Amino acid sequence: YVFSTAIAAGLDIRLAALTTLLGIRELFGIGTPLLGRLADAGHLTRLIWIGSIVAGLACILAPETGPVGFALFATGGLAKLGIDVAQNSWISHQFDGARRGQVVGVLESSWALAFIVVVPILGVGIQHWGWRAAFWICGPLLILAGTTAGGLLGRHEDRLLLQESAAHAVQRSEQRALEEASAAAELPTVASTNDPSSAATIGEAEAGRASPARRRAIYSFVLLQPFAQMLVFAVIGDWFVKSLALSTPKIGVITFSLGLAELVGTLAVVAVAKRLNPLIGGAVAMAACALLFGLMALDTTNAVLGVGLLLVADVALEFGFVSVLPAVADLNGASRGKSFGN
């Protein structure tokens, strides 16, 4: 999105048309529930290395194939989502509680490092070789990183995850049998009390399934937060160039600063993960973002004020997202890939 203006100019289309294409690509995310089921079936490492190859090739070939390029671009986007589902599912199986939040935080710091290291390199490449340079640089890197990661995880991890999923299924079956036995004996079922210390809560935890209210809160956040974020970032490149009249080198400095802001937000979650309620953290962060973006809208031509508020908002965005992401694993302990896919 930072270089969307340059890419739109290279394609000889309006920025609005490019952002529409990007939005259509995001719609391919409706296929992620299927990818989540593949992850639960024990294909985590395959999703990572196959997804990286498909996404990397799409990145390399899309700028060179005309109308077919968009189909490749969209396919690459879906493949990248497969990588995201697989990696988050793998982490949720390997780590619990606060430790999971810390590991997710470390992983999400890669976004910050991309802004700090890769985006400035892409800016130099675009300045010297044109807008296609960004795709040529990212494609091979994606293939190399994804295939290496998939190979390191190894197939034995898939078998371990299958065993854990089976164990969760057994726990849920035993809990269901207990509830039926209680009902048959005309005793209060474990689901009939709201006492947090009741057997319902214990059984639910053993089954690895979040309460309905918690599920609604998590799903609402992961649906609305990316949508709201994209509304801003879809126009950020155009705002830099047309409203703030910033040069490419200055935009490079700002993107570097955005990377630092994301790193701060991510490391803040890592630091407080043991004491953090993920949903409260996400809610507070989004409330701060709403205030900051509202202040930005009051004056869209003041570069110092606008960029300063954007950097603070980026800290809050990253803090909120990284806070809530580990909680997705608690939606259904027996089908964590499905939860991330949904």
Short mmCIF file of C-alpha atoms in Angstrom, two decimals:
data_model
loop_
_atom_site.label_atom_id
_atom_site.label_comp_id
_atom_site.label_asym_id
_atom_site.label_seq_id
_atom_site.Cartn_x
_atom_site.Cartn_y
_atom_site.Cartn_z
CA TYR A 1 0.00 0.00 0.00
CA VAL A 2 2.90 2.36 0.62
CA PHE A 3 3.84 2.14 -3.07
CA SER A 4 0.29 1.86 -4.40
CA THR A 5 0.53 5.19 -6.23
CA ALA A 6 3.66 4.08 -8.12
CA ILE A 7 2.16 0.68 -8.92
CA ALA A 8 -1.09 2.24 -10.18
CA ALA A 9 0.91 4.59 -12.41
CA GLY A 10 2.94 1.66 -13.75
CA LEU A 11 -0.23 -0.26 -14.57
CA ASP A 12 -1.76 2.91 -16.08
CA ILE A 13 -4.88 2.65 -13.93
CA ARG A 14 -6.45 4.91 -11.31
CA LEU A 15 -5.58 4.33 -7.66
CA ALA A 16 -9.25 3.61 -6.95
CA ALA A 17 -9.13 0.78 -9.49
CA LEU A 18 -6.02 -0.68 -7.86
CA THR A 19 -7.51 -0.58 -4.36
CA THR A 20 -10.64 -2.25 -5.76
CA LEU A 21 -8.48 -5.03 -7.16
CA LEU A 22 -6.77 -5.39 -3.80
CA GLY A 23 -10.16 -5.59 -2.13
CA ILE A 24 -11.29 -8.31 -4.54
CA ARG A 25 -8.12 -10.22 -3.73
CA GLU A 26 -9.05 -10.05 -0.04
CA LEU A 27 -12.40 -11.66 -0.90
CA PHE A 28 -10.47 -14.79 -1.81
CA GLY A 29 -10.09 -15.13 1.94
CA ILE A 30 -13.47 -16.89 1.93
CA GLY A 31 -11.44 -19.97 1.04
CA THR A 32 -9.50 -19.91 4.32
CA PRO A 33 -11.96 -22.15 6.23
CA LEU A 34 -11.01 -24.93 3.81
CA LEU A 35 -7.35 -24.20 4.46
CA GLY A 36 -8.06 -24.37 8.18
CA ARG A 37 -9.53 -27.84 7.77
CA LEU A 38 -6.41 -28.91 5.89
CA ALA A 39 -4.34 -27.64 8.80
CA ASP A 40 -6.42 -29.65 11.27
CA ALA A 41 -5.99 -32.72 9.06
CA GLY A 42 -2.23 -32.59 9.63
CA HIS A 43 -1.04 -30.67 6.56
CA LEU A 44 0.50 -27.68 8.34
CA THR A 45 3.99 -27.88 6.89
CA ARG A 46 2.65 -28.63 3.40
CA LEU A 47 0.45 -25.53 3.58
CA ILE A 48 3.50 -23.47 4.47
CA TRP A 49 5.91 -24.63 1.81
CA ILE A 50 3.38 -25.11 -0.99
CA GLY A 51 1.76 -21.81 -0.12
CA SER A 52 5.09 -20.01 -0.21
CA ILE A 53 5.93 -21.44 -3.65
CA VAL A 54 2.53 -20.50 -5.09
CA ALA A 55 2.57 -17.03 -3.53
CA GLY A 56 6.17 -16.39 -4.58
CA LEU A 57 5.61 -17.48 -8.19
CA ALA A 58 2.44 -15.40 -8.35
CA CYS A 59 4.39 -12.40 -7.10
CA ILE A 60 7.07 -12.87 -9.76
CA LEU A 61 4.74 -13.60 -12.68
CA ALA A 62 1.76 -11.31 -11.96
CA PRO A 63 3.35 -8.05 -13.24
CA GLU A 64 4.31 -9.68 -16.55
CA THR A 65 1.13 -11.45 -17.62
CA GLY A 66 -1.41 -8.70 -18.30
CA PRO A 67 -5.04 -9.55 -17.41
CA VAL A 68 -4.01 -12.99 -16.24
CA GLY A 69 -1.80 -11.26 -13.71
CA PHE A 70 -4.71 -10.35 -11.46
CA ALA A 71 -5.83 -13.98 -11.23
CA LEU A 72 -2.27 -14.92 -10.27
CA PHE A 73 -2.17 -12.06 -7.78
CA ALA A 74 -5.42 -13.20 -6.14
CA THR A 75 -4.25 -16.81 -6.04
CA GLY A 76 -1.02 -15.71 -4.41
CA GLY A 77 -3.04 -13.82 -1.81
CA LEU A 78 -5.01 -16.97 -0.92
CA ALA A 79 -1.77 -18.99 -0.74
CA LYS A 80 -0.31 -16.43 1.66
CA LEU A 81 -3.43 -16.72 3.84
CA GLY A 82 -2.82 -20.47 3.93
CA ILE A 83 0.64 -19.81 5.34
CA ASP A 84 -0.86 -17.53 8.01
CA VAL A 85 -3.46 -20.12 9.03
CA ALA A 86 -0.87 -22.90 9.22
CA GLN A 87 1.72 -20.98 11.20
CA ASN A 88 -0.78 -19.66 13.76
CA SER A 89 -2.34 -23.11 14.14
CA TRP A 90 1.09 -24.65 14.69
CA ILE A 91 1.96 -22.07 17.36
CA SER A 92 -1.36 -22.56 19.14
CA HIS A 93 -0.68 -26.30 19.41
CA GLN A 94 2.88 -25.88 20.64
CA PHE A 95 2.42 -23.12 23.24
CA ASP A 96 -0.24 -22.32 25.83
CA GLY A 97 -1.36 -19.26 27.76
CA ALA A 98 0.96 -16.30 28.11
CA ARG A 99 3.77 -18.18 26.38
CA ARG A 100 1.63 -18.37 23.24
CA GLY A 101 1.09 -14.61 23.35
CA GLN A 102 4.82 -14.03 23.60
CA VAL A 103 5.60 -16.33 20.67
CA VAL A 104 2.89 -14.73 18.52
CA GLY A 105 4.36 -11.35 19.42
CA VAL A 106 7.81 -12.40 18.29
CA LEU A 107 6.37 -13.79 15.05
CA GLU A 108 4.34 -10.64 14.38
CA SER A 109 7.49 -8.56 14.80
CA SER A 110 8.37 -9.76 11.30
CA TRP A 111 5.83 -7.22 9.99
CA ALA A 112 7.76 -4.50 11.74
CA LEU A 113 11.05 -5.78 10.37
CA ALA A 114 9.52 -5.77 6.90
CA PHE A 115 8.79 -2.06 7.25
CA ILE A 116 12.20 -1.35 8.75
CA VAL A 117 14.33 -3.42 6.35
CA VAL A 118 12.44 -4.59 3.26
CA VAL A 119 10.24 -1.59 2.42
CA PRO A 120 13.18 0.83 2.16
CA ILE A 121 14.93 -1.69 -0.12
CA LEU A 122 11.79 -1.88 -2.25
CA GLY A 123 11.71 1.92 -2.41
CA VAL A 124 15.25 1.99 -3.76
CA GLY A 125 14.43 -0.79 -6.22
CA ILE A 126 11.33 1.00 -7.51
CA GLN A 127 13.27 4.23 -7.88
CA HIS A 128 15.97 2.54 -9.97
CA TRP A 129 14.11 -0.21 -11.88
CA GLY A 130 10.43 0.73 -11.74
CA TRP A 131 7.38 -0.60 -9.90
CA ARG A 132 7.95 -4.24 -10.95
CA ALA A 133 11.10 -4.36 -8.81
CA ALA A 134 9.01 -4.77 -5.66
CA PHE A 135 7.50 -8.00 -7.02
CA TRP A 136 10.81 -9.30 -8.33
CA ILE A 137 12.44 -8.82 -4.91
CA CYS A 138 9.61 -10.19 -2.75
CA GLY A 139 8.78 -13.27 -4.83
CA PRO A 140 12.09 -15.15 -4.47
CA LEU A 141 12.41 -14.13 -0.81
CA LEU A 142 8.96 -15.55 -0.08
CA ILE A 143 9.76 -18.85 -1.77
CA LEU A 144 13.09 -19.17 0.05
CA ALA A 145 11.71 -18.29 3.50
CA GLY A 146 8.56 -20.42 3.21
CA THR A 147 10.21 -23.56 1.90
CA THR A 148 12.95 -23.31 4.51
CA ALA A 149 10.43 -22.89 7.34
CA GLY A 150 8.29 -25.77 6.08
CA GLY A 151 11.30 -28.03 5.82
CA LEU A 152 12.49 -27.19 9.33
CA LEU A 153 9.12 -27.91 10.91
CA GLY A 154 9.10 -31.37 9.38
CA ARG A 155 6.38 -33.92 8.82
CA HIS A 156 6.66 -35.31 12.36
CA GLU A 157 5.03 -32.11 13.63
CA ASP A 158 1.94 -32.90 11.55
CA ARG A 159 1.60 -36.28 13.26
CA LEU A 160 1.93 -34.72 16.71
CA LEU A 161 -0.81 -32.22 15.92
CA LEU A 162 -3.12 -34.97 14.72
CA GLN A 163 -2.59 -36.81 18.01
CA GLU A 164 -3.40 -33.66 19.99
CA SER A 165 -6.56 -33.01 17.95
CA ALA A 166 -7.68 -36.58 18.62
CA ALA A 167 -7.08 -36.08 22.35
CA HIS A 168 -9.27 -32.97 22.33
CA ALA A 169 -12.00 -34.90 20.53
CA VAL A 170 -11.90 -37.60 23.22
CA GLN A 171 -12.17 -34.95 25.95
CA ARG A 172 -15.20 -33.39 24.29
CA SER A 173 -16.83 -36.83 23.92
CA GLU A 174 -16.28 -37.59 27.60
CA GLN A 175 -17.72 -34.22 28.60
CA ARG A 176 -20.82 -34.83 26.47
CA ALA A 177 -21.31 -38.25 28.06
CA LEU A 178 -21.06 -36.69 31.54
CA GLU A 179 -23.72 -34.13 30.69
CA GLU A 180 -26.06 -36.82 29.35
CA ALA A 181 -25.56 -38.93 32.48
CA SER A 182 -26.34 -35.93 34.70
CA ALA A 183 -29.52 -35.22 32.76
CA ALA A 184 -30.63 -38.85 32.97
CA ALA A 185 -30.22 -38.80 36.75
CA GLU A 186 -32.32 -35.61 36.90
CA LEU A 187 -29.34 -33.69 38.24
CA PRO A 188 -28.40 -30.16 37.17
CA THR A 189 -26.32 -30.37 34.04
CA VAL A 190 -22.89 -28.85 34.01
CA ALA A 191 -24.20 -26.24 31.57
CA SER A 192 -26.99 -25.07 33.92
CA THR A 193 -24.96 -22.74 36.11
CA ASN A 194 -23.23 -19.44 35.51
CA ASP A 195 -20.80 -19.94 38.37
CA PRO A 196 -17.29 -19.41 36.89
CA SER A 197 -15.91 -22.09 39.18
CA SER A 198 -18.56 -24.64 38.17
CA ALA A 199 -18.02 -27.91 36.36
CA ALA A 200 -19.31 -26.23 33.19
CA THR A 201 -16.34 -23.94 33.15
CA ILE A 202 -13.97 -26.78 33.93
CA GLY A 203 -15.49 -29.04 31.29
CA GLU A 204 -15.43 -26.26 28.72
CA ALA A 205 -11.77 -25.62 29.41
CA GLU A 206 -10.97 -29.31 29.12
CA ALA A 207 -12.79 -29.45 25.81
CA GLY A 208 -10.74 -26.49 24.65
CA ARG A 209 -13.80 -24.49 23.61
CA ALA A 210 -14.44 -20.83 24.46
CA SER A 211 -17.77 -19.62 25.86
CA PRO A 212 -20.33 -18.22 23.36
CA ALA A 213 -19.81 -14.65 24.58
CA ARG A 214 -16.04 -14.93 24.23
CA ARG A 215 -16.41 -16.48 20.78
CA ARG A 216 -18.61 -13.60 19.64
CA ALA A 217 -16.15 -11.05 20.97
CA ILE A 218 -13.15 -12.68 19.29
CA TYR A 219 -14.88 -13.17 15.95
CA SER A 220 -16.18 -9.58 15.99
CA PHE A 221 -12.69 -8.26 16.58
CA VAL A 222 -10.91 -10.33 13.93
CA LEU A 223 -13.61 -9.41 11.40
CA LEU A 224 -13.83 -5.66 12.04
CA GLN A 225 -10.24 -4.77 12.97
CA PRO A 226 -8.60 -5.74 9.64
CA PHE A 227 -11.49 -4.11 7.74
CA ALA A 228 -11.02 -0.83 9.61
CA GLN A 229 -7.25 -0.98 9.23
CA MET A 230 -7.46 -1.55 5.48
CA LEU A 231 -9.74 1.47 5.05
CA VAL A 232 -6.82 3.57 6.25
CA PHE A 233 -3.89 1.75 4.68
CA ALA A 234 -5.57 1.45 1.27
CA VAL A 235 -5.22 5.23 0.80
CA ILE A 236 -2.10 5.88 2.82
CA GLY A 237 0.25 5.93 -0.18
CA ASP A 238 -1.95 8.41 -2.04
CA TRP A 239 -2.21 10.55 1.10
CA PHE A 240 1.58 10.68 1.40
CA VAL A 241 2.02 11.79 -2.22
CA LYS A 242 -0.98 14.02 -2.96
CA SER A 243 -2.00 15.53 0.36
CA LEU A 244 1.34 15.72 2.15
CA ALA A 245 3.47 16.13 -1.02
CA LEU A 246 6.14 13.79 0.31
CA SER A 247 9.01 12.58 -1.85
CA THR A 248 9.94 8.91 -2.21
CA PRO A 249 12.93 9.21 0.19
CA LYS A 250 10.70 10.82 2.82
CA ILE A 251 8.11 8.10 2.38
CA GLY A 252 10.91 5.60 2.91
CA VAL A 253 11.80 7.27 6.22
CA ILE A 254 8.15 7.21 7.29
CA THR A 255 7.73 3.54 6.46
CA PHE A 256 10.88 2.82 8.45
CA SER A 257 9.29 4.71 11.35
CA LEU A 258 6.06 2.74 10.91
CA GLY A 259 8.11 -0.41 11.25
CA LEU A 260 9.55 0.85 14.52
CA ALA A 261 6.03 1.72 15.69
CA GLU A 262 4.79 -1.80 14.93
CA LEU A 263 7.81 -3.27 16.70
CA VAL A 264 7.02 -1.19 19.79
CA GLY A 265 3.40 -2.37 19.76
CA THR A 266 4.42 -6.00 19.33
CA LEU A 267 7.11 -5.96 22.00
CA ALA A 268 4.67 -4.27 24.40
CA VAL A 269 2.41 -7.33 24.09
CA VAL A 270 5.37 -9.67 24.61
CA ALA A 271 6.32 -7.74 27.76
CA VAL A 272 2.85 -7.83 29.36
CA ALA A 273 1.53 -11.12 27.94
CA LYS A 274 1.42 -12.82 31.37
CA ARG A 275 -0.82 -10.07 32.81
CA LEU A 276 -2.81 -9.14 29.71
CA ASN A 277 -6.47 -9.91 29.14
CA PRO A 278 -6.39 -10.17 25.32
CA LEU A 279 -9.92 -8.87 24.70
CA ILE A 280 -9.55 -5.89 27.01
CA GLY A 281 -6.18 -5.11 25.42
CA GLY A 282 -7.72 -5.24 21.96
CA ALA A 283 -10.70 -3.06 22.95
CA VAL A 284 -8.54 -0.36 24.55
CA ALA A 285 -6.19 -0.33 21.56
CA MET A 286 -9.04 0.06 19.06
CA ALA A 287 -10.61 2.87 21.10
CA ALA A 288 -7.27 4.69 20.97
CA CYS A 289 -7.08 4.15 17.21
CA ALA A 290 -10.56 5.59 16.70
CA LEU A 291 -9.52 8.74 18.57
CA LEU A 292 -6.20 9.08 16.72
CA PHE A 293 -7.66 8.53 13.23
CA GLY A 294 -10.42 11.02 14.05
CA LEU A 295 -7.79 13.63 14.95
CA MET A 296 -5.92 12.87 11.71
CA ALA A 297 -9.07 13.58 9.70
CA LEU A 298 -9.30 17.11 11.14
CA ASP A 299 -6.25 18.22 9.14
CA THR A 300 -5.09 16.03 6.27
CA THR A 301 -2.38 18.40 4.99
CA ASN A 302 -0.20 18.85 8.09
CA ALA A 303 2.60 16.34 7.55
CA VAL A 304 4.11 16.56 11.05
CA LEU A 305 0.79 16.17 12.84
CA GLY A 306 -0.59 13.56 10.46
CA VAL A 307 2.47 11.33 10.42
CA GLY A 308 2.93 11.67 14.19
CA LEU A 309 -0.64 10.57 14.87
CA LEU A 310 -0.27 7.75 12.32
CA LEU A 311 2.79 6.40 14.11
CA VAL A 312 1.03 6.37 17.48
CA ALA A 313 -2.04 4.75 15.89
CA ASP A 314 0.18 2.10 14.35
CA VAL A 315 1.52 1.21 17.80
CA ALA A 316 -2.06 0.81 19.02
CA LEU A 317 -3.12 -1.21 15.95
CA GLU A 318 -0.31 -3.69 16.37
CA PHE A 319 -0.81 -3.95 20.13
CA GLY A 320 -4.51 -4.70 19.66
CA PHE A 321 -4.06 -7.26 16.91
CA VAL A 322 -1.23 -9.16 18.58
CA SER A 323 -3.15 -9.12 21.88
CA VAL A 324 -6.22 -10.85 20.46
CA LEU A 325 -4.64 -13.19 17.89
CA PRO A 326 -3.49 -15.85 20.40
CA ALA A 327 -7.05 -16.00 21.80
CA VAL A 328 -8.32 -17.33 18.47
CA ALA A 329 -6.74 -20.67 19.38
CA ASP A 330 -9.16 -20.93 22.31
CA LEU A 331 -12.26 -20.84 20.11
CA ASN A 332 -12.00 -24.58 19.55
CA GLY A 333 -9.00 -26.46 20.91
CA ALA A 334 -9.80 -29.52 18.82
CA SER A 335 -9.96 -27.59 15.52
CA ARG A 336 -7.56 -24.70 15.82
CA GLY A 337 -6.80 -24.59 12.12
CA LYS A 338 -10.52 -24.23 11.44
CA SER A 339 -10.72 -21.40 13.98
CA PHE A 340 -7.90 -19.46 12.34
CA GLY A 341 -9.32 -20.20 8.89
CA ASN A 342 -12.75 -18.87 9.83
#
